Amino acid sequence: MRIGVLALQGAFAEHEEKLKKLGASYVEIRKKGDLKQPIDGLILPGGESTVMGKLLVDLDCLEEIRIRIRKGMPVFGTCAGLILLAKRVQSGTQIQIGTMDMTVKRNAYGRQLGSFSVTSEMKGIGEIPMVFIRAPYIQSVSGDTQVLAEVGGRIVAARQGNQLATAFHPELTNDIRVHALFLEMVKRVKFSEIYL
Ligand code: GLN
């Protein structure tokens, strides 16, 4: 089992640390050619979604990733990664992978609450620490997207099939359970065996 970690920009190294702790191997995705190797899942880290979206287009990776997700490759987006996955972003146009039925609001907590952390419940896991950094929240979900966590009445984690998204950063805490949940999803699909 091998996980691709999009490593164009942002907090990808912290995700790699979590994968190491869980004994999963990973490869960094920095260019189109990196997507040609067999990977079973993909992590889209936090960072700046507008920059990442633009780089994905410039590197000709956007459509490659979209195709794989549509074919069932498990994907986990945190923060900016969540924004990239959303079909709709409130206010402004930006480049989206756009595979998940949800509407997100970027930089949604305003300046004063730019960064904060809480402990809250995530469905299927329990209480976990959640670190938010200039985070988005999910305004609404549609289709079969399920809400997995809410903080202060706002949706901060969701899942649709093999797509998992959190507005917070589980890679910045000592808790490995969200990554473990993603690896369970990856194991169930064995994407590299069905997509060659
Ligand atoms: N504010 C960033 C954006 O809109 C996301 C912040 C993050 O990923 N920590 O893309």
PDB file of C-alpha atoms and ligand atoms in Angstrom:
ATOM      1  CA  MET A   1       0.000   0.000   0.000  1.00  0.00           C
ATOM      2  CA  ARG A   2       1.454   3.324  -1.042  1.00  0.00           C
ATOM      3  CA  ILE A   3       0.049   6.772  -0.424  1.00  0.00           C
ATOM      4  CA  GLY A   4       0.776   9.762  -2.627  1.00  0.00           C
ATOM      5  CA  VAL A   5       1.275  13.022  -0.753  1.00  0.00           C
ATOM      6  CA  LEU A   6       0.806  16.139  -2.867  1.00  0.00           C
ATOM      7  CA  ALA A   7       4.034  18.005  -2.134  1.00  0.00           C
ATOM      8  CA  LEU A   8       3.789  21.191  -4.173  1.00  0.00           C
ATOM      9  CA  GLN A   9       3.322  23.541  -1.258  1.00  0.00           C
ATOM     10  CA  GLY A  10       2.109  23.648   2.334  1.00  0.00           C
ATOM     11  CA  ALA A  11       2.163  21.194   5.235  1.00  0.00           C
ATOM     12  CA  PHE A  12       2.914  17.930   3.451  1.00  0.00           C
ATOM     13  CA  ALA A  13       5.878  16.832   5.604  1.00  0.00           C
ATOM     14  CA  GLU A  14       3.642  16.570   8.674  1.00  0.00           C
ATOM     15  CA  HIS A  15       1.343  14.153   6.839  1.00  0.00           C
ATOM     16  CA  GLU A  16       4.368  12.083   5.874  1.00  0.00           C
ATOM     17  CA  GLU A  17       5.342  11.854   9.557  1.00  0.00           C
ATOM     18  CA  LYS A  18       1.902  10.493  10.382  1.00  0.00           C
ATOM     19  CA  LEU A  19       2.119   7.918   7.594  1.00  0.00           C
ATOM     20  CA  LYS A  20       5.549   6.834   8.866  1.00  0.00           C
ATOM     21  CA  LYS A  21       4.138   6.405  12.369  1.00  0.00           C
ATOM     22  CA  LEU A  22       1.384   4.219  10.966  1.00  0.00           C
ATOM     23  CA  GLY A  23       3.859   2.154   8.947  1.00  0.00           C
ATOM     24  CA  ALA A  24       2.471   3.214   5.553  1.00  0.00           C
ATOM     25  CA  SER A  25       4.806   3.955   2.685  1.00  0.00           C
ATOM     26  CA  TYR A  26       4.333   7.121   0.683  1.00  0.00           C
ATOM     27  CA  VAL A  27       5.622   8.996  -2.338  1.00  0.00           C
ATOM     28  CA  GLU A  28       5.679  12.719  -2.915  1.00  0.00           C
ATOM     29  CA  ILE A  29       3.676  13.939  -5.867  1.00  0.00           C
ATOM     30  CA  ARG A  30       5.440  16.931  -7.401  1.00  0.00           C
ATOM     31  CA  LYS A  31       4.824  16.483 -11.115  1.00  0.00           C
ATOM     32  CA  LYS A  32       2.615  14.635 -13.561  1.00  0.00           C
ATOM     33  CA  GLY A  33       5.087  11.757 -13.936  1.00  0.00           C
ATOM     34  CA  ASP A  34       4.822  11.011 -10.217  1.00  0.00           C
ATOM     35  CA  LEU A  35       1.184  10.082 -10.732  1.00  0.00           C
ATOM     36  CA  LYS A  36       2.100   7.368 -13.197  1.00  0.00           C
ATOM     37  CA  GLN A  37       3.379   5.067 -10.466  1.00  0.00           C
ATOM     38  CA  PRO A  38       0.874   2.898  -8.634  1.00  0.00           C
ATOM     39  CA  ILE A  39      -0.609   4.723  -5.682  1.00  0.00           C
ATOM     40  CA  ASP A  40      -3.497   3.597  -3.502  1.00  0.00           C
ATOM     41  CA  GLY A  41      -4.571   6.915  -2.061  1.00  0.00           C
ATOM     42  CA  LEU A  42      -3.712  10.599  -2.088  1.00  0.00           C
ATOM     43  CA  ILE A  43      -3.339  13.227   0.620  1.00  0.00           C
ATOM     44  CA  LEU A  44      -3.958  16.887  -0.252  1.00  0.00           C
ATOM     45  CA  PRO A  45      -2.325  18.943   2.514  1.00  0.00           C
ATOM     46  CA  GLY A  46      -3.080  22.332   3.946  1.00  0.00           C
ATOM     47  CA  GLY A  47      -1.435  25.388   2.487  1.00  0.00           C
ATOM     48  CA  GLU A  48      -2.923  27.913   0.122  1.00  0.00           C
ATOM     49  CA  SER A  49      -5.644  26.449  -2.049  1.00  0.00           C
ATOM     50  CA  THR A  50      -5.423  29.137  -4.747  1.00  0.00           C
ATOM     51  CA  VAL A  51      -1.682  28.538  -5.162  1.00  0.00           C
ATOM     52  CA  MET A  52      -2.043  24.769  -5.110  1.00  0.00           C
ATOM     53  CA  GLY A  53      -4.881  24.867  -7.626  1.00  0.00           C
ATOM     54  CA  LYS A  54      -2.845  27.001  -9.986  1.00  0.00           C
ATOM     55  CA  LEU A  55       0.219  24.763  -9.651  1.00  0.00           C
ATOM     56  CA  LEU A  56      -1.913  21.694 -10.339  1.00  0.00           C
ATOM     57  CA  VAL A  57      -3.034  23.273 -13.615  1.00  0.00           C
ATOM     58  CA  ASP A  58       0.445  24.497 -14.574  1.00  0.00           C
ATOM     59  CA  LEU A  59       1.892  21.038 -13.918  1.00  0.00           C
ATOM     60  CA  ASP A  60      -0.928  19.393 -15.833  1.00  0.00           C
ATOM     61  CA  CYS A  61      -1.878  17.315 -12.780  1.00  0.00           C
ATOM     62  CA  LEU A  62      -5.395  18.570 -12.046  1.00  0.00           C
ATOM     63  CA  GLU A  63      -7.251  16.395 -14.522  1.00  0.00           C
ATOM     64  CA  GLU A  64      -5.037  13.361 -13.767  1.00  0.00           C
ATOM     65  CA  ILE A  65      -5.981  13.579 -10.095  1.00  0.00           C
ATOM     66  CA  ARG A  66      -9.648  14.258 -10.819  1.00  0.00           C
ATOM     67  CA  ILE A  67      -9.883  11.185 -13.051  1.00  0.00           C
ATOM     68  CA  ARG A  68      -8.391   8.938 -10.374  1.00  0.00           C
ATOM     69  CA  ILE A  69     -10.695  10.266  -7.669  1.00  0.00           C
ATOM     70  CA  ARG A  70     -13.713   9.761  -9.922  1.00  0.00           C
ATOM     71  CA  LYS A  71     -12.547   6.180 -10.496  1.00  0.00           C
ATOM     72  CA  GLY A  72     -12.521   5.616  -6.734  1.00  0.00           C
ATOM     73  CA  MET A  73      -9.017   6.458  -5.522  1.00  0.00           C
ATOM     74  CA  PRO A  74      -9.285   7.340  -1.817  1.00  0.00           C
ATOM     75  CA  VAL A  75      -8.348  10.946  -1.126  1.00  0.00           C
ATOM     76  CA  PHE A  76      -7.905  12.897   2.105  1.00  0.00           C
ATOM     77  CA  GLY A  77      -7.900  16.694   1.986  1.00  0.00           C
ATOM     78  CA  THR A  78      -7.030  18.849   4.976  1.00  0.00           C
ATOM     79  CA  CYS A  79      -7.847  22.554   5.078  1.00  0.00           C
ATOM     80  CA  ALA A  80      -6.666  23.892   1.676  1.00  0.00           C
ATOM     81  CA  GLY A  81      -6.969  20.268   0.492  1.00  0.00           C
ATOM     82  CA  LEU A  82     -10.610  20.259   1.589  1.00  0.00           C
ATOM     83  CA  ILE A  83     -11.176  23.466  -0.387  1.00  0.00           C
ATOM     84  CA  LEU A  84      -9.674  21.880  -3.516  1.00  0.00           C
ATOM     85  CA  LEU A  85     -12.021  18.888  -3.210  1.00  0.00           C
ATOM     86  CA  ALA A  86     -15.198  20.950  -2.889  1.00  0.00           C
ATOM     87  CA  LYS A  87     -17.464  21.336  -5.894  1.00  0.00           C
ATOM     88  CA  ARG A  88     -18.384  24.843  -4.788  1.00  0.00           C
ATOM     89  CA  VAL A  89     -16.441  27.575  -3.009  1.00  0.00           C
ATOM     90  CA  GLN A  90     -18.436  30.491  -1.722  1.00  0.00           C
ATOM     91  CA  SER A  91     -17.202  33.846  -3.025  1.00  0.00           C
ATOM     92  CA  GLY A  92     -14.712  34.134  -5.803  1.00  0.00           C
ATOM     93  CA  THR A  93     -13.714  31.720  -8.479  1.00  0.00           C
ATOM     94  CA  GLN A  94     -10.757  29.497  -8.032  1.00  0.00           C
ATOM     95  CA  ILE A  95      -9.421  26.268  -9.456  1.00  0.00           C
ATOM     96  CA  GLN A  96     -11.030  23.197  -7.926  1.00  0.00           C
ATOM     97  CA  ILE A  97     -10.548  19.463  -8.213  1.00  0.00           C
ATOM     98  CA  GLY A  98     -14.281  19.666  -7.483  1.00  0.00           C
ATOM     99  CA  THR A  99     -15.160  16.049  -6.793  1.00  0.00           C
ATOM    100  CA  MET A 100     -16.954  16.352  -3.450  1.00  0.00           C
ATOM    101  CA  ASP A 101     -20.556  17.467  -3.070  1.00  0.00           C
ATOM    102  CA  MET A 102     -20.178  20.336  -0.657  1.00  0.00           C
ATOM    103  CA  THR A 103     -19.955  24.112  -0.543  1.00  0.00           C
ATOM    104  CA  VAL A 104     -17.097  25.617   1.451  1.00  0.00           C
ATOM    105  CA  LYS A 105     -16.300  29.034   2.752  1.00  0.00           C
ATOM    106  CA  ARG A 106     -12.611  29.975   2.770  1.00  0.00           C
ATOM    107  CA  ASN A 107     -10.902  31.864   5.598  1.00  0.00           C
ATOM    108  CA  ALA A 108     -14.218  31.510   7.281  1.00  0.00           C
ATOM    109  CA  TYR A 109     -13.450  32.400  10.859  1.00  0.00           C
ATOM    110  CA  GLY A 110     -12.285  35.967  10.346  1.00  0.00           C
ATOM    111  CA  ARG A 111      -9.052  37.501  11.566  1.00  0.00           C
ATOM    112  CA  GLN A 112      -9.473  37.217  15.309  1.00  0.00           C
ATOM    113  CA  LEU A 113     -10.192  33.529  15.152  1.00  0.00           C
ATOM    114  CA  GLY A 114      -7.651  32.904  12.419  1.00  0.00           C
ATOM    115  CA  SER A 115      -6.096  30.046  14.346  1.00  0.00           C
ATOM    116  CA  PHE A 116      -7.495  28.072  17.240  1.00  0.00           C
ATOM    117  CA  SER A 117      -7.711  24.571  18.580  1.00  0.00           C
ATOM    118  CA  VAL A 118     -10.477  22.597  20.255  1.00  0.00           C
ATOM    119  CA  THR A 119     -11.211  19.034  21.244  1.00  0.00           C
ATOM    120  CA  SER A 120     -14.341  17.734  19.650  1.00  0.00           C
ATOM    121  CA  GLU A 121     -16.140  14.648  18.449  1.00  0.00           C
ATOM    122  CA  MET A 122     -15.506  13.093  15.044  1.00  0.00           C
ATOM    123  CA  LYS A 123     -17.935  10.398  13.974  1.00  0.00           C
ATOM    124  CA  GLY A 124     -16.438   6.920  14.013  1.00  0.00           C
ATOM    125  CA  ILE A 125     -13.400   8.068  16.005  1.00  0.00           C
ATOM    126  CA  GLY A 126     -14.447   9.935  19.166  1.00  0.00           C
ATOM    127  CA  GLU A 127     -13.006  13.069  20.744  1.00  0.00           C
ATOM    128  CA  ILE A 128      -9.969  14.371  18.873  1.00  0.00           C
ATOM    129  CA  PRO A 129      -7.844  17.507  19.000  1.00  0.00           C
ATOM    130  CA  MET A 130      -8.624  19.835  16.096  1.00  0.00           C
ATOM    131  CA  VAL A 131      -6.228  22.589  15.037  1.00  0.00           C
ATOM    132  CA  PHE A 132      -7.622  25.265  12.734  1.00  0.00           C
ATOM    133  CA  ILE A 133      -5.350  27.642  10.785  1.00  0.00           C
ATOM    134  CA  ARG A 134      -7.068  30.241   8.632  1.00  0.00           C
ATOM    135  CA  ALA A 135      -9.498  27.456   8.109  1.00  0.00           C
ATOM    136  CA  PRO A 136     -12.485  27.037   5.862  1.00  0.00           C
ATOM    137  CA  TYR A 137     -15.709  25.455   7.003  1.00  0.00           C
ATOM    138  CA  ILE A 138     -18.222  23.475   5.055  1.00  0.00           C
ATOM    139  CA  GLN A 139     -21.374  25.521   4.566  1.00  0.00           C
ATOM    140  CA  SER A 140     -23.456  22.689   3.233  1.00  0.00           C
ATOM    141  CA  VAL A 141     -23.190  19.168   1.932  1.00  0.00           C
ATOM    142  CA  SER A 142     -25.299  17.513  -0.724  1.00  0.00           C
ATOM    143  CA  GLY A 143     -25.617  14.171  -2.474  1.00  0.00           C
ATOM    144  CA  ASP A 144     -24.362  11.376  -0.254  1.00  0.00           C
ATOM    145  CA  THR A 145     -21.743  13.484   1.510  1.00  0.00           C
ATOM    146  CA  GLN A 146     -21.898  12.713   5.224  1.00  0.00           C
ATOM    147  CA  VAL A 147     -21.086  15.177   7.978  1.00  0.00           C
ATOM    148  CA  LEU A 148     -18.450  13.721  10.332  1.00  0.00           C
ATOM    149  CA  ALA A 149     -17.817  16.641  12.680  1.00  0.00           C
ATOM    150  CA  GLU A 150     -19.228  20.003  13.642  1.00  0.00           C
ATOM    151  CA  VAL A 151     -17.679  22.694  15.810  1.00  0.00           C
ATOM    152  CA  GLY A 152     -19.798  25.613  16.979  1.00  0.00           C
ATOM    153  CA  GLY A 153     -22.584  24.579  14.615  1.00  0.00           C
ATOM    154  CA  ARG A 154     -20.264  24.565  11.594  1.00  0.00           C
ATOM    155  CA  ILE A 155     -19.349  21.498   9.592  1.00  0.00           C
ATOM    156  CA  VAL A 156     -15.616  20.801   9.802  1.00  0.00           C
ATOM    157  CA  ALA A 157     -15.276  17.234   8.521  1.00  0.00           C
ATOM    158  CA  ALA A 158     -17.098  15.214   5.902  1.00  0.00           C
ATOM    159  CA  ARG A 159     -16.877  12.056   3.868  1.00  0.00           C
ATOM    160  CA  GLN A 160     -18.319  11.068   0.523  1.00  0.00           C
ATOM    161  CA  GLY A 161     -17.471   7.532  -0.511  1.00  0.00           C
ATOM    162  CA  ASN A 162     -13.703   7.340  -0.672  1.00  0.00           C
ATOM    163  CA  GLN A 163     -13.216  11.067  -0.144  1.00  0.00           C
ATOM    164  CA  LEU A 164     -12.419  12.374   3.328  1.00  0.00           C
ATOM    165  CA  ALA A 165     -12.026  16.059   4.160  1.00  0.00           C
ATOM    166  CA  THR A 166     -11.245  17.991   7.343  1.00  0.00           C
ATOM    167  CA  ALA A 167     -11.144  21.768   7.793  1.00  0.00           C
ATOM    168  CA  PHE A 168      -8.690  21.185  10.647  1.00  0.00           C
ATOM    169  CA  HIS A 169      -5.181  19.719  10.637  1.00  0.00           C
ATOM    170  CA  PRO A 170      -4.913  16.254  12.199  1.00  0.00           C
ATOM    171  CA  GLU A 171      -1.314  16.119  10.969  1.00  0.00           C
ATOM    172  CA  LEU A 172      -0.390  18.887  13.435  1.00  0.00           C
ATOM    173  CA  THR A 173      -1.448  16.977  16.565  1.00  0.00           C
ATOM    174  CA  ASN A 174      -0.160  13.829  18.230  1.00  0.00           C
ATOM    175  CA  ASP A 175      -3.337  11.980  17.395  1.00  0.00           C
ATOM    176  CA  ILE A 176      -3.034   9.477  14.560  1.00  0.00           C
ATOM    177  CA  ARG A 177      -6.632   8.281  14.406  1.00  0.00           C
ATOM    178  CA  VAL A 178      -7.838  10.379  11.462  1.00  0.00           C
ATOM    179  CA  HIS A 179      -4.925   9.151   9.350  1.00  0.00           C
ATOM    180  CA  ALA A 180      -5.635   5.613  10.565  1.00  0.00           C
ATOM    181  CA  LEU A 181      -9.242   6.016   9.386  1.00  0.00           C
ATOM    182  CA  PHE A 182      -8.005   7.151   5.973  1.00  0.00           C
ATOM    183  CA  LEU A 183      -5.626   4.184   5.728  1.00  0.00           C
ATOM    184  CA  GLU A 184      -8.554   1.861   6.493  1.00  0.00           C
ATOM    185  CA  MET A 185     -10.432   3.398   3.555  1.00  0.00           C
ATOM    186  CA  VAL A 186      -7.348   2.909   1.374  1.00  0.00           C
ATOM    187  CA  LYS A 187      -6.935  -0.735   2.402  1.00  0.00           C
ATOM    188  CA  ARG A 188     -10.516  -1.510   1.536  1.00  0.00           C
ATOM    189  CA  VAL A 189     -10.153  -0.183  -2.030  1.00  0.00           C
ATOM    190  CA  LYS A 190      -6.645  -1.353  -3.083  1.00  0.00           C
ATOM    191  CA  PHE A 191      -6.790   1.213  -5.872  1.00  0.00           C
ATOM    192  CA  SER A 192      -3.418   0.429  -7.477  1.00  0.00           C
ATOM    193  CA  GLU A 193      -4.644  -3.103  -8.202  1.00  0.00           C
ATOM    194  CA  ILE A 194      -7.792  -1.978  -9.993  1.00  0.00           C
ATOM    195  CA  TYR A 195      -6.370   1.062 -11.775  1.00  0.00           C
ATOM    196  CA  LEU A 196      -3.356   0.234 -13.886  1.00  0.00           C
TER     197      LEU A 196
HETATM  198  N1  GLN B   1      -6.637  29.785   4.058  1.00  0.00           N
HETATM  199  C1  GLN B   1      -6.123  28.749   3.222  1.00  0.00           C
HETATM  200  C2  GLN B   1      -6.856  28.710   1.877  1.00  0.00           C
HETATM  201  O1  GLN B   1      -7.824  29.359   1.709  1.00  0.00           O
HETATM  202  C3  GLN B   1      -6.218  27.413   3.912  1.00  0.00           C
HETATM  203  C4  GLN B   1      -5.391  27.411   5.166  1.00  0.00           C
HETATM  204  C5  GLN B   1      -4.739  26.087   5.468  1.00  0.00           C
HETATM  205  O2  GLN B   1      -4.667  25.182   4.638  1.00  0.00           O
HETATM  206  N2  GLN B   1      -4.194  26.015   6.655  1.00  0.00           N
HETATM  207  O3  GLN B   1      -6.457  27.988   1.009  1.00  0.00           O
END
